[in-house]
Every structure is written in C-alpha cells, then in structure tokens.
PDB file of C-alpha atoms and ligand atoms in Angstrom:
ATOM      1  CA  UNK A   1      78.352  89.867 -73.693  1.00 39.00           C
ATOM      2  CA  UNK A   2      79.675  93.312 -74.441  1.00 40.00           C
ATOM      3  CA  UNK A   3      82.873  94.422 -72.842  1.00 44.00           C
ATOM      4  CA  UNK A   4      83.974  91.072 -71.498  1.00 50.00           C
ATOM      5  CA  UNK A   5      87.496  91.459 -72.750  1.00 53.00           C
ATOM      6  CA  UNK A   6      90.408  89.421 -71.475  1.00 62.00           C
ATOM      7  CA  UNK A   7      90.050  86.060 -69.878  1.00 84.00           C
ATOM      8  CA  UNK A   8      89.300  86.815 -66.278  1.00 94.00           C
ATOM      9  CA  UNK A   9      85.870  85.783 -65.158  1.00 96.00           C
ATOM     10  CA  UNK A  10      83.241  88.351 -64.279  1.00 96.00           C
ATOM     11  CA  UNK A  11      81.868  88.879 -60.808  1.00 97.00           C
ATOM     12  CA  UNK A  12      78.093  89.153 -61.104  1.00 97.00           C
ATOM     13  CA  UNK A  13      75.980  89.730 -57.997  1.00 98.00           C
ATOM     14  CA  UNK A  14      72.224  89.353 -57.576  1.00 97.00           C
ATOM     15  CA  UNK A  15      70.596  91.391 -54.836  1.00 97.00           C
ATOM     16  CA  UNK A  16      67.085  92.034 -53.598  1.00 94.00           C
ATOM     17  CA  UNK A  17      64.751  91.655 -50.650  1.00 92.00           C
ATOM     18  CA  UNK A  18      63.878  88.188 -49.353  1.00 91.00           C
ATOM     19  CA  UNK A  19      61.663  86.077 -51.667  1.00 88.00           C
ATOM     20  CA  UNK A  20      62.574  88.107 -54.749  1.00 90.00           C
ATOM     21  CA  UNK A  21      63.681  84.933 -56.543  1.00 89.00           C
ATOM     22  CA  UNK A  22      67.425  85.581 -56.560  1.00 92.00           C
ATOM     23  CA  UNK A  23      68.396  81.950 -56.140  1.00 92.00           C
ATOM     24  CA  UNK A  24      66.294  80.845 -59.140  1.00 92.00           C
ATOM     25  CA  UNK A  25      67.650  83.665 -61.304  1.00 94.00           C
ATOM     26  CA  UNK A  26      71.229  82.850 -60.268  1.00 96.00           C
ATOM     27  CA  UNK A  27      70.837  79.249 -61.450  1.00 95.00           C
ATOM     28  CA  UNK A  28      69.284  80.378 -64.725  1.00 94.00           C
ATOM     29  CA  UNK A  29      72.100  82.829 -65.319  1.00 95.00           C
ATOM     30  CA  UNK A  30      74.787  80.220 -64.597  1.00 96.00           C
ATOM     31  CA  UNK A  31      73.068  77.834 -67.031  1.00 95.00           C
ATOM     32  CA  UNK A  32      72.835  80.502 -69.736  1.00 94.00           C
ATOM     33  CA  UNK A  33      76.503  81.394 -69.283  1.00 94.00           C
ATOM     34  CA  UNK A  34      77.606  77.778 -69.440  1.00 94.00           C
ATOM     35  CA  UNK A  35      75.513  77.170 -72.551  1.00 93.00           C
ATOM     36  CA  UNK A  36      77.174  80.132 -74.240  1.00 92.00           C
ATOM     37  CA  UNK A  37      80.521  78.464 -73.557  1.00 92.00           C
ATOM     38  CA  UNK A  38      81.599  80.597 -70.624  1.00 93.00           C
ATOM     39  CA  UNK A  39      82.668  78.773 -67.468  1.00 96.00           C
ATOM     40  CA  UNK A  40      80.417  79.949 -64.651  1.00 97.00           C
ATOM     41  CA  UNK A  41      79.732  78.953 -61.075  1.00 98.00           C
ATOM     42  CA  UNK A  42      77.266  80.015 -58.450  1.00 98.00           C
ATOM     43  CA  UNK A  43      78.129  81.182 -54.954  1.00 98.00           C
ATOM     44  CA  UNK A  44      75.939  82.480 -52.177  1.00 98.00           C
ATOM     45  CA  UNK A  45      76.245  84.628 -49.088  1.00 98.00           C
ATOM     46  CA  UNK A  46      75.839  83.851 -46.321  1.00 98.00           C
ATOM     47  CA  UNK A  47      77.713  80.611 -47.011  1.00 98.00           C
ATOM     48  CA  UNK A  48      76.316  78.616 -44.100  1.00 98.00           C
ATOM     49  CA  UNK A  49      78.763  75.727 -44.516  1.00 98.00           C
ATOM     50  CA  UNK A  50      81.801  77.346 -42.880  1.00 98.00           C
ATOM     51  CA  UNK A  51      82.387  77.722 -39.133  1.00 98.00           C
ATOM     52  CA  UNK A  52      81.402  81.384 -39.322  1.00 99.00           C
ATOM     53  CA  UNK A  53      78.495  80.495 -41.609  1.00 99.00           C
ATOM     54  CA  UNK A  54      77.137  78.051 -39.049  1.00 98.00           C
ATOM     55  CA  UNK A  55      77.022  80.829 -36.444  1.00 98.00           C
ATOM     56  CA  UNK A  56      75.116  82.983 -38.923  1.00 98.00           C
ATOM     57  CA  UNK A  57      72.762  80.117 -39.807  1.00 98.00           C
ATOM     58  CA  UNK A  58      71.846  79.505 -36.170  1.00 98.00           C
ATOM     59  CA  UNK A  59      71.214  83.235 -35.736  1.00 98.00           C
ATOM     60  CA  UNK A  60      68.953  83.428 -38.815  1.00 98.00           C
ATOM     61  CA  UNK A  61      67.016  80.353 -37.688  1.00 97.00           C
ATOM     62  CA  UNK A  62      66.494  82.014 -34.282  1.00 97.00           C
ATOM     63  CA  UNK A  63      68.412  79.210 -32.588  1.00 98.00           C
ATOM     64  CA  UNK A  64      70.863  81.698 -31.134  1.00 98.00           C
ATOM     65  CA  UNK A  65      71.000  85.396 -30.444  1.00 98.00           C
ATOM     66  CA  UNK A  66      73.939  87.572 -31.422  1.00 98.00           C
ATOM     67  CA  UNK A  67      74.552  91.235 -30.735  1.00 98.00           C
ATOM     68  CA  UNK A  68      73.710  93.294 -33.870  1.00 98.00           C
ATOM     69  CA  UNK A  69      77.207  94.676 -34.554  1.00 98.00           C
ATOM     70  CA  UNK A  70      78.687  91.234 -33.951  1.00 98.00           C
ATOM     71  CA  UNK A  71      76.483  89.488 -36.494  1.00 99.00           C
ATOM     72  CA  UNK A  72      77.128  92.265 -39.017  1.00 99.00           C
ATOM     73  CA  UNK A  73      80.862  91.633 -38.713  1.00 99.00           C
ATOM     74  CA  UNK A  74      80.328  87.870 -39.000  1.00 99.00           C
ATOM     75  CA  UNK A  75      78.424  88.345 -42.282  1.00 99.00           C
ATOM     76  CA  UNK A  76      81.353  90.412 -43.558  1.00 99.00           C
ATOM     77  CA  UNK A  77      83.925  87.892 -42.282  1.00 99.00           C
ATOM     78  CA  UNK A  78      81.960  85.183 -44.100  1.00 99.00           C
ATOM     79  CA  UNK A  79      82.619  87.089 -47.349  1.00 99.00           C
ATOM     80  CA  UNK A  80      86.271  87.758 -46.564  1.00 98.00           C
ATOM     81  CA  UNK A  81      86.985  84.099 -45.855  1.00 98.00           C
ATOM     82  CA  UNK A  82      85.864  83.295 -49.432  1.00 98.00           C
ATOM     83  CA  UNK A  83      87.966  86.005 -51.111  1.00 98.00           C
ATOM     84  CA  UNK A  84      91.031  83.833 -51.842  1.00 98.00           C
ATOM     85  CA  UNK A  85      88.811  81.228 -53.542  1.00 98.00           C
ATOM     86  CA  UNK A  86      86.837  83.893 -55.418  1.00 98.00           C
ATOM     87  CA  UNK A  87      90.009  85.532 -56.739  1.00 98.00           C
ATOM     88  CA  UNK A  88      91.425  82.174 -57.783  1.00 98.00           C
ATOM     89  CA  UNK A  89      88.305  81.284 -59.741  1.00 98.00           C
ATOM     90  CA  UNK A  90      88.044  84.727 -61.384  1.00 97.00           C
ATOM     91  CA  UNK A  91      91.697  84.526 -62.436  1.00 97.00           C
ATOM     92  CA  UNK A  92      91.032  81.061 -63.890  1.00 97.00           C
ATOM     93  CA  UNK A  93      88.430  82.677 -66.127  1.00 97.00           C
ATOM     94  CA  UNK A  94      85.421  81.427 -64.211  1.00 97.00           C
ATOM     95  CA  UNK A  95      82.510  83.848 -64.013  1.00 97.00           C
ATOM     96  CA  UNK A  96      80.971  83.909 -60.550  1.00 98.00           C
ATOM     97  CA  UNK A  97      77.257  84.481 -60.117  1.00 98.00           C
ATOM     98  CA  UNK A  98      76.755  85.405 -56.477  1.00 98.00           C
ATOM     99  CA  UNK A  99      73.467  85.225 -54.572  1.00 98.00           C
ATOM    100  CA  UNK A 100      73.791  88.288 -52.248  1.00 98.00           C
ATOM    101  CA  UNK A 101      76.947  90.203 -51.334  1.00 98.00           C
ATOM    102  CA  UNK A 102      78.007  93.243 -49.306  1.00 98.00           C
ATOM    103  CA  UNK A 103      74.922  95.202 -50.436  1.00 98.00           C
ATOM    104  CA  UNK A 104      72.680  92.812 -48.506  1.00 98.00           C
ATOM    105  CA  UNK A 105      75.056  93.187 -45.593  1.00 98.00           C
ATOM    106  CA  UNK A 106      74.595  96.959 -45.558  1.00 98.00           C
ATOM    107  CA  UNK A 107      70.878  97.001 -46.443  1.00 98.00           C
ATOM    108  CA  UNK A 108      69.843  94.529 -43.741  1.00 98.00           C
ATOM    109  CA  UNK A 109      71.954  95.824 -40.847  1.00 98.00           C
ATOM    110  CA  UNK A 110      71.242  99.482 -41.613  1.00 98.00           C
ATOM    111  CA  UNK A 111      67.527  98.652 -41.521  1.00 98.00           C
ATOM    112  CA  UNK A 112      68.023  98.114 -37.771  1.00 98.00           C
ATOM    113  CA  UNK A 113      67.737 101.129 -35.479  1.00 98.00           C
ATOM    114  CA  UNK A 114      70.981 102.958 -34.698  1.00 98.00           C
ATOM    115  CA  UNK A 115      73.069 101.798 -37.650  1.00 98.00           C
ATOM    116  CA  UNK A 116      74.599 104.285 -40.054  1.00 97.00           C
ATOM    117  CA  UNK A 117      75.208 103.333 -43.663  1.00 96.00           C
ATOM    118  CA  UNK A 118      78.910 104.263 -43.545  1.00 96.00           C
ATOM    119  CA  UNK A 119      79.569 102.148 -40.433  1.00 98.00           C
ATOM    120  CA  UNK A 120      77.854  99.216 -42.111  1.00 98.00           C
ATOM    121  CA  UNK A 121      79.929  99.584 -45.297  1.00 98.00           C
ATOM    122  CA  UNK A 122      83.333  99.805 -43.643  1.00 98.00           C
ATOM    123  CA  UNK A 123      84.061  96.080 -42.999  1.00 98.00           C
ATOM    124  CA  UNK A 124      83.452  95.195 -46.665  1.00 98.00           C
ATOM    125  CA  UNK A 125      85.760  97.876 -48.066  1.00 98.00           C
ATOM    126  CA  UNK A 126      88.420  96.091 -50.127  1.00 98.00           C
ATOM    127  CA  UNK A 127      86.312  93.100 -51.191  1.00 98.00           C
ATOM    128  CA  UNK A 128      86.462  92.257 -54.906  1.00 98.00           C
ATOM    129  CA  UNK A 129      84.155  94.727 -56.619  1.00 97.00           C
ATOM    130  CA  UNK A 130      81.353  93.248 -58.720  1.00 98.00           C
ATOM    131  CA  UNK A 131      81.392  93.946 -62.446  1.00 96.00           C
ATOM    132  CA  UNK A 132      77.617  93.974 -62.342  1.00 96.00           C
ATOM    133  CA  UNK A 133      74.980  94.058 -59.604  1.00 97.00           C
ATOM    134  CA  UNK A 134      71.510  92.993 -60.669  1.00 96.00           C
ATOM    135  CA  UNK A 135      68.768  94.135 -58.339  1.00 96.00           C
ATOM    136  CA  UNK A 136      65.722  91.935 -58.539  1.00 95.00           C
ATOM    137  CA  UNK A 137      62.716  94.135 -57.929  1.00 92.00           C
ATOM    138  CA  UNK A 138      59.797  92.309 -56.340  1.00 86.00           C
ATOM    139  CA  UNK A 139      56.602  94.202 -57.141  1.00 74.00           C
ATOM    140  CA  UNK A 140      53.852  94.247 -54.472  1.00 69.00           C
ATOM    141  CA  UNK A 141      51.386  92.122 -56.484  1.00 72.00           C
ATOM    142  CA  UNK A 142      53.979  89.430 -56.990  1.00 75.00           C
ATOM    143  CA  UNK A 143      54.961  89.641 -53.315  1.00 71.00           C
ATOM    144  CA  UNK A 144      51.358  88.951 -52.291  1.00 71.00           C
ATOM    145  CA  UNK A 145      51.196  85.938 -54.627  1.00 74.00           C
ATOM    146  CA  UNK A 146      54.304  84.529 -53.001  1.00 76.00           C
ATOM    147  CA  UNK A 147      52.441  84.316 -49.721  1.00 68.00           C
ATOM    148  CA  UNK A 148      53.732  84.440 -46.208  1.00 73.00           C
ATOM    149  CA  UNK A 149      57.314  84.683 -45.123  1.00 81.00           C
ATOM    150  CA  UNK A 150      59.028  81.737 -43.488  1.00 81.00           C
ATOM    151  CA  UNK A 151      60.347  81.469 -39.982  1.00 83.00           C
ATOM    152  CA  UNK A 152      63.755  83.087 -40.412  1.00 94.00           C
ATOM    153  CA  UNK A 153      64.827  86.267 -38.742  1.00 96.00           C
ATOM    154  CA  UNK A 154      64.249  89.389 -40.928  1.00 96.00           C
ATOM    155  CA  UNK A 155      61.336  87.758 -42.781  1.00 93.00           C
ATOM    156  CA  UNK A 156      58.655  90.283 -41.895  1.00 91.00           C
ATOM    157  CA  UNK A 157      56.987  92.762 -44.247  1.00 88.00           C
ATOM    158  CA  UNK A 158      57.812  95.732 -42.012  1.00 90.00           C
ATOM    159  CA  UNK A 159      61.535  94.958 -41.892  1.00 94.00           C
ATOM    160  CA  UNK A 160      61.695  94.098 -45.605  1.00 92.00           C
ATOM    161  CA  UNK A 161      60.160  97.465 -46.517  1.00 92.00           C
ATOM    162  CA  UNK A 162      62.984  99.223 -44.679  1.00 95.00           C
ATOM    163  CA  UNK A 163      65.531  96.928 -46.345  1.00 96.00           C
ATOM    164  CA  UNK A 164      64.060  97.889 -49.745  1.00 95.00           C
ATOM    165  CA  UNK A 165      64.534 101.578 -48.861  1.00 96.00           C
ATOM    166  CA  UNK A 166      68.161 100.963 -47.911  1.00 97.00           C
ATOM    167  CA  UNK A 167      68.771  99.148 -51.199  1.00 97.00           C
ATOM    168  CA  UNK A 168      67.281 102.165 -53.008  1.00 97.00           C
ATOM    169  CA  UNK A 169      69.798 104.399 -51.216  1.00 97.00           C
ATOM    170  CA  UNK A 170      72.654 102.072 -52.185  1.00 98.00           C
ATOM    171  CA  UNK A 171      71.529 102.049 -55.833  1.00 98.00           C
ATOM    172  CA  UNK A 172      72.271 105.788 -56.029  1.00 98.00           C
ATOM    173  CA  UNK A 173      75.990 104.942 -55.954  1.00 97.00           C
ATOM    174  CA  UNK A 174      77.096 105.620 -59.529  1.00 96.00           C
ATOM    175  CA  UNK A 175      80.406 103.828 -59.032  1.00 96.00           C
ATOM    176  CA  UNK A 176      78.529 100.515 -58.807  1.00 97.00           C
ATOM    177  CA  UNK A 177      77.193  98.989 -62.030  1.00 96.00           C
ATOM    178  CA  UNK A 178      73.577  98.513 -60.905  1.00 97.00           C
ATOM    179  CA  UNK A 179      70.880  97.051 -63.114  1.00 96.00           C
ATOM    180  CA  UNK A 180      67.285  96.737 -61.962  1.00 95.00           C
ATOM    181  CA  UNK A 181      65.249  93.755 -63.152  1.00 92.00           C
ATOM    182  CA  UNK A 182      61.630  92.905 -62.460  1.00 86.00           C
ATOM    183  CA  UNK A 183      60.871  89.524 -60.911  1.00 80.00           C
ATOM    184  CA  UNK A 184      58.202  89.134 -63.582  1.00 75.00           C
ATOM    185  CA  UNK A 185      60.632  89.185 -66.492  1.00 79.00           C
ATOM    186  CA  UNK A 186      63.688  87.924 -64.641  1.00 78.00           C
ATOM    187  CA  UNK A 187      67.300  88.456 -65.536  1.00 81.00           C
ATOM    188  CA  UNK A 188      67.891  88.536 -69.254  1.00 70.00           C
ATOM    189  CA  UNK A 189      71.416  88.021 -70.468  1.00 59.00           C
ATOM    190  CA  UNK A 190      71.154  90.381 -73.424  1.00 50.00           C
ATOM    191  CA  UNK A 191      71.517  93.662 -71.573  1.00 50.00           C
ATOM    192  CA  UNK A 192      74.564  92.805 -69.503  1.00 54.00           C
ATOM    193  CA  UNK A 193      77.327  95.356 -69.733  1.00 47.00           C
ATOM    194  CA  UNK A 194      80.466  94.690 -67.799  1.00 50.00           C
ATOM    195  CA  UNK A 195      83.311  96.864 -66.705  1.00 44.00           C
ATOM    196  CA  UNK A 196      86.267  94.754 -65.690  1.00 46.00           C
ATOM    197  CA  UNK A 197      88.509  97.635 -64.666  1.00 45.00           C
ATOM    198  CA  UNK A 198      87.515  98.279 -61.042  1.00 43.00           C
ATOM    199  CA  UNK A 199      88.785  95.748 -58.593  1.00 58.00           C
ATOM    200  CA  UNK A 200      87.921  96.671 -55.044  1.00 68.00           C
ATOM    201  CA  UNK A 201      84.919  97.903 -53.127  1.00 74.00           C
ATOM    202  CA  UNK A 202      85.288 101.513 -52.069  1.00 67.00           C
ATOM    203  CA  UNK A 203      83.585 103.762 -49.575  1.00 61.00           C
ATOM    204  CA  UNK A 204      81.903 106.664 -51.321  1.00 50.00           C
TER     205      UNK A 204
HETATM  206  P1  TMP Q   1      69.418  83.903 -47.649  1.00 80.86           P
HETATM  207  O1  TMP Q   1      67.935  83.767 -47.418  1.00 80.86           O
HETATM  208  O2  TMP Q   1      69.753  84.385 -49.007  1.00 80.86           O
HETATM  209  O3  TMP Q   1      70.167  82.665 -47.242  1.00 80.86           O
HETATM  210  O4  TMP Q   1      69.907  85.085 -46.675  1.00 80.86           O
HETATM  211  C1  TMP Q   1      69.712  84.973 -45.314  1.00 80.86           C
HETATM  212  C2  TMP Q   1      69.356  86.288 -44.672  1.00 80.86           C
HETATM  213  O5  TMP Q   1      70.536  86.987 -44.280  1.00 80.86           O
HETATM  214  C3  TMP Q   1      68.526  87.240 -45.501  1.00 80.86           C
HETATM  215  O6  TMP Q   1      67.434  87.708 -44.698  1.00 80.86           O
HETATM  216  C4  TMP Q   1      69.467  88.399 -45.766  1.00 80.86           C
HETATM  217  C5  TMP Q   1      70.409  88.370 -44.601  1.00 80.86           C
HETATM  218  N1  TMP Q   1      71.764  88.895 -44.836  1.00 80.86           N
HETATM  219  C6  TMP Q   1      72.282  89.867 -43.962  1.00 80.86           C
HETATM  220  O7  TMP Q   1      71.602  90.311 -43.048  1.00 80.86           O
HETATM  221  N2  TMP Q   1      73.571  90.294 -44.151  1.00 80.86           N
HETATM  222  C7  TMP Q   1      74.366  89.804 -45.153  1.00 80.86           C
HETATM  223  O8  TMP Q   1      75.532  90.222 -45.288  1.00 80.86           O
HETATM  224  C8  TMP Q   1      73.819  88.811 -46.044  1.00 80.86           C
HETATM  225  C9  TMP Q   1      74.675  88.255 -47.142  1.00 80.86           C
HETATM  226  C10 TMP Q   1      72.515  88.390 -45.844  1.00 80.86           C
HETATM  227 MG1   MG Q   2      66.159  83.274 -46.955  1.00 80.86          MG
END
C-alpha cells in the first residue's frame, strides 16, 4: 500500500460496463483491506435505499419512465446526498470501496443520443475525488460466457458497447488515477498506488 500516508481513508472506485464483476471485486477488495488491518467499507451507486434511490430503482427496473436529463441529475443527486457520510468515514480513517461513481454517470448518460460529455460531467463537479479508479475490463469471450443480460434498462449489448467507448474516452483524463484490470485476473491489491492530495472532482 504505497503512498497511503496519514490516517485518512482512501476513496477507491470500481468502474466498468454491466456484468463486469465489479460487485464481487469490491467485496474481495474490502476483505483484503480488512485482513491487512485497514478499516474498509463498501458503498455502491446508485444507492437504491434512499428516496432518490427508489426513483432510480423504479426507472432501472422499467417500472417508471423518467426524462433522460432528469434521471441523470437524480443519479448525481444520489451521490451528493451521500457526501457528508463519505467525508465523515474517510476522515475517520475508513477506506471506502465504491461500486460505481460519477464515471458511470457520465458514461451511461452520454451513451444516449444528444448528450455531450461536458454537460454530463457538470453536476458531479465538486464530489470527493477518488484516489484510485479501477476499471474492470470485461473481454468479449468472458462476456459471452456470462450469458444474457437481465431485464434492467441499459442491459443490451448495443448500449453497453457505446458505454464502453465512453469509458475509454474518460480514461484519457490524466488527472484521474485510472487502473485497468481484466475480469479474468481481477483486482490485485499489490499494484495499488494512491495519491491522497487531490480532493475534488474537476472538469477538464
Ligand atoms: P448497478 O447494476 O450497479 O446497480 O447499476 C445500475 C445501472 O445504473 C447500471 O446500468 C449503470 C447505471 N448507472 C447510470 O446510468 N448512472 C449512474 O450514475 C450510475 C451510478 C449507474
Ligand atoms: Mg445491474
């Protein structure tokens, strides 16, 4: 755990297309951190338990329809409502391992027609900036093995291919500490380098 100076917790985000195995890797990472004596907790976005999260959940399950800009802003609001809790935990020295964050927000909405990357990024400007973003790369062979998508909105191969392209655009941002991992090998803890100096998401 190079560079983890001081006692504030690290903000570690896992990103990727649907079915990449982020949730599994998040749990493994939390376990590994805890076993190495570092307090760690998992979070996920969207957090479907809040009032805003329930609106998002109904939308994803196709139980309601929401206008595209509206749901984008709800996803962002669902992150903002957790910021006080996130900051408290990080200050207490707890490392947060987060299943999706603002990058999913931008990648998914900008995969819809008529959405520009910079418009999509704006609502998340000012969120706590991750110390590390691990992108879980699902290779095509593995994707085929994982079978069909479920019933949720966005779970189609055509849409996910566009989402993957948007993620690739976002990974060009050198101010974000991106690390690409294959779903086959998963997230190892050995290669994690953290920079705890930046504190807020910016618009580049
Ligand atoms: P989940 O499967 O990880 O619960 O995510 C639900 C879906 O929501 C998934 O298809 C990705 C999408 N999503 C957005 O469109 N915008 C966001 O800001 C986030 C966090 C997820
Ligand atoms: Mg899902």
